[in-house]
Structure formats: C-alpha cells, structure tokens
XYZ file of C-alpha atoms in Angstrom:
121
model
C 23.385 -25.016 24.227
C 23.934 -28.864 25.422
C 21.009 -29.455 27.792
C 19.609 -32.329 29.185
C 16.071 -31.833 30.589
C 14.791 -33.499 33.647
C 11.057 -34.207 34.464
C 8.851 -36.565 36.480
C 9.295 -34.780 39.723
C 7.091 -34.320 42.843
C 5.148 -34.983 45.853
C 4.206 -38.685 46.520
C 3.174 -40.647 49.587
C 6.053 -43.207 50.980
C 5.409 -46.468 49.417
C 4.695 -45.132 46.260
C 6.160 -44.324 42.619
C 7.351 -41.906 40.365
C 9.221 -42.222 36.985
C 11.543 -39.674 35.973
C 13.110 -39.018 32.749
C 16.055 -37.395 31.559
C 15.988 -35.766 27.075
C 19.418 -35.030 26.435
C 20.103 -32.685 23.379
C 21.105 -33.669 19.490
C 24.241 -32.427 19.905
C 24.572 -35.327 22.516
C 26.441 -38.368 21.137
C 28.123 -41.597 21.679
C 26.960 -41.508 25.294
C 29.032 -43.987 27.137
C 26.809 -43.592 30.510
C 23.467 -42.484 31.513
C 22.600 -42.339 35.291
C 20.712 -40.743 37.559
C 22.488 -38.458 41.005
C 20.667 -37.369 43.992
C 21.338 -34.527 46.515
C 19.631 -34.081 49.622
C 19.660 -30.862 51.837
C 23.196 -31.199 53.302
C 24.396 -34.115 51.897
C 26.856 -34.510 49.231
C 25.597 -35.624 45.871
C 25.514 -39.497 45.694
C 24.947 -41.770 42.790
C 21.670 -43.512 42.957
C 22.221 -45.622 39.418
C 24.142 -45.491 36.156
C 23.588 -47.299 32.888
C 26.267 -48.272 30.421
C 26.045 -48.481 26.245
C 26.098 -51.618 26.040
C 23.217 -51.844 28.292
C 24.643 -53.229 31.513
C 23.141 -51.696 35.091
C 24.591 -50.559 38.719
C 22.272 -49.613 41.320
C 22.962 -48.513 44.999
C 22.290 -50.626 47.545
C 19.719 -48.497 48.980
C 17.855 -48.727 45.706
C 18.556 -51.903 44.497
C 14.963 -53.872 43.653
C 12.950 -50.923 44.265
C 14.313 -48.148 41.436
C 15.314 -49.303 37.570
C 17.018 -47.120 34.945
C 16.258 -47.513 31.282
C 17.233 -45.546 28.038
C 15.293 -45.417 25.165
C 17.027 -46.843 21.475
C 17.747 -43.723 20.607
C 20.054 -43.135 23.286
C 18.970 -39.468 24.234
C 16.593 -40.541 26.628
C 16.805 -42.380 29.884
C 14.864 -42.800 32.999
C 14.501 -43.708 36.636
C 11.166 -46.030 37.786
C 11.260 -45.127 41.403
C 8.622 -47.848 43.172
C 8.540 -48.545 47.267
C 9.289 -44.864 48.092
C 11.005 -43.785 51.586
C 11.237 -40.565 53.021
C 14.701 -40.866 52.450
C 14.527 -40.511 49.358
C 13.856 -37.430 49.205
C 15.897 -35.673 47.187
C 16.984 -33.643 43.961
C 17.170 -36.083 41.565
C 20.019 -35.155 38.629
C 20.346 -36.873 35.166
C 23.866 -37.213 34.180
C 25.987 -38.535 31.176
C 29.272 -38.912 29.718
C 29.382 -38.252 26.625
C 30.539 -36.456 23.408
C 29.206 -33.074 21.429
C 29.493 -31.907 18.160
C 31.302 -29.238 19.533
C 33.602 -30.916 21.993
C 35.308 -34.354 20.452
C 36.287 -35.874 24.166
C 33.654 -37.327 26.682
C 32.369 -34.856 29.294
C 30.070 -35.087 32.156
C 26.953 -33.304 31.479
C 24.089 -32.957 34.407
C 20.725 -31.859 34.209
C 19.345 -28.922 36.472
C 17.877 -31.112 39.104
C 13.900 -32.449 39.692
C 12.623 -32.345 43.276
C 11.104 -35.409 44.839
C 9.635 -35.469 47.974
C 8.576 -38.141 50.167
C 5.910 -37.836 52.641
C 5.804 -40.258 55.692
C-alpha cells in the first residue's frame, strides 16, 4: 500500500521547536511536490509550506522565517523545522505529495495520516 509516514509530533512550550518528517513509500516516484498541510479543530485544512523538485520553496505568511521544509536526496523524505512556536499553531500537521506510483502512471496527491502538535501558552 502507498503510505507516507508522519512523525515528530507533540507537546512543546510556545516559543519552542519541533521537526517533523514525512517517509514516503518505494513505490513513490518522480515526486513533483513535497509539503506539509495543517488542520486545526474547525478549520479547513490550510497549506503551511510546499517544496518543489527542483528545490525551490513557498511558505505561508504566518510561517515564513520561523518554519523551513527540506527533503532529503533521495526524494522520499522531507521535513518541517518548526522554531518560534505559537499556540496557533496548533494543529494536525499532514505530509503531502504529488507524485507518481508504480502502480498508477499519472501524478496523484498522496497525504499522510496526520501528527498532532500542540502548543502550550
């Protein structure tokens, strides 16, 4: 089954960090874009930052020189370095891509099940 696995996850104090990463399966390739969603209670899901293949970034404004998104060479990995912490950023955080599978030959959003971070103030 395609799967992409989110960790990293938890219960910090506002102001500080957490780094959360995303492994997407084998069967995963030529991943155009890697990026990290967020839901809170209520809300609708809203992106928080995406990274392309050829390496260029978008960030929020609401994150924008506090969070960074990387992905690791192989391209099956990514993450999200979440510094400066509010407590509205609490959230479900969801890895995402668009990308192709050995079993399906078009690109295809695939999302992880979702990591909790909470935010105390």
């Amino acid at each position: 089954q395609v799967q992409l696995m989110e960790s990293g996850g938890g219960l910090v104090q506002a102001g500080g960090s957490l780094r959360l990463s995303c492994t997407a399966s084998r069967s995963i390739f030529a991943i155009n874009v890697m990026g990290w969603y967020r839901q809170a209670p209520g809300k609708e899901r809203e992106k928080v930052a995406v990274i392309q293949s050829s390496g260029s970034t978008t960030y929020e404004d609401f994150v924008k020189g506090r969070f960074t998104i990387s992905r690791d060479n192989a391209e099956n990995t990514w993450n999200l370095q979440m510094s400066s912490l509010k407590a509205e950023d609490t959230a479900v955080y969801y890895c995402y891509c668009f990308a192709k599978t050995l079993s399906r030959m078009e690109y295809y959003d695939y999302w992880g099940q979702g990591t909790q971070v909470t935010v105390s103030s």
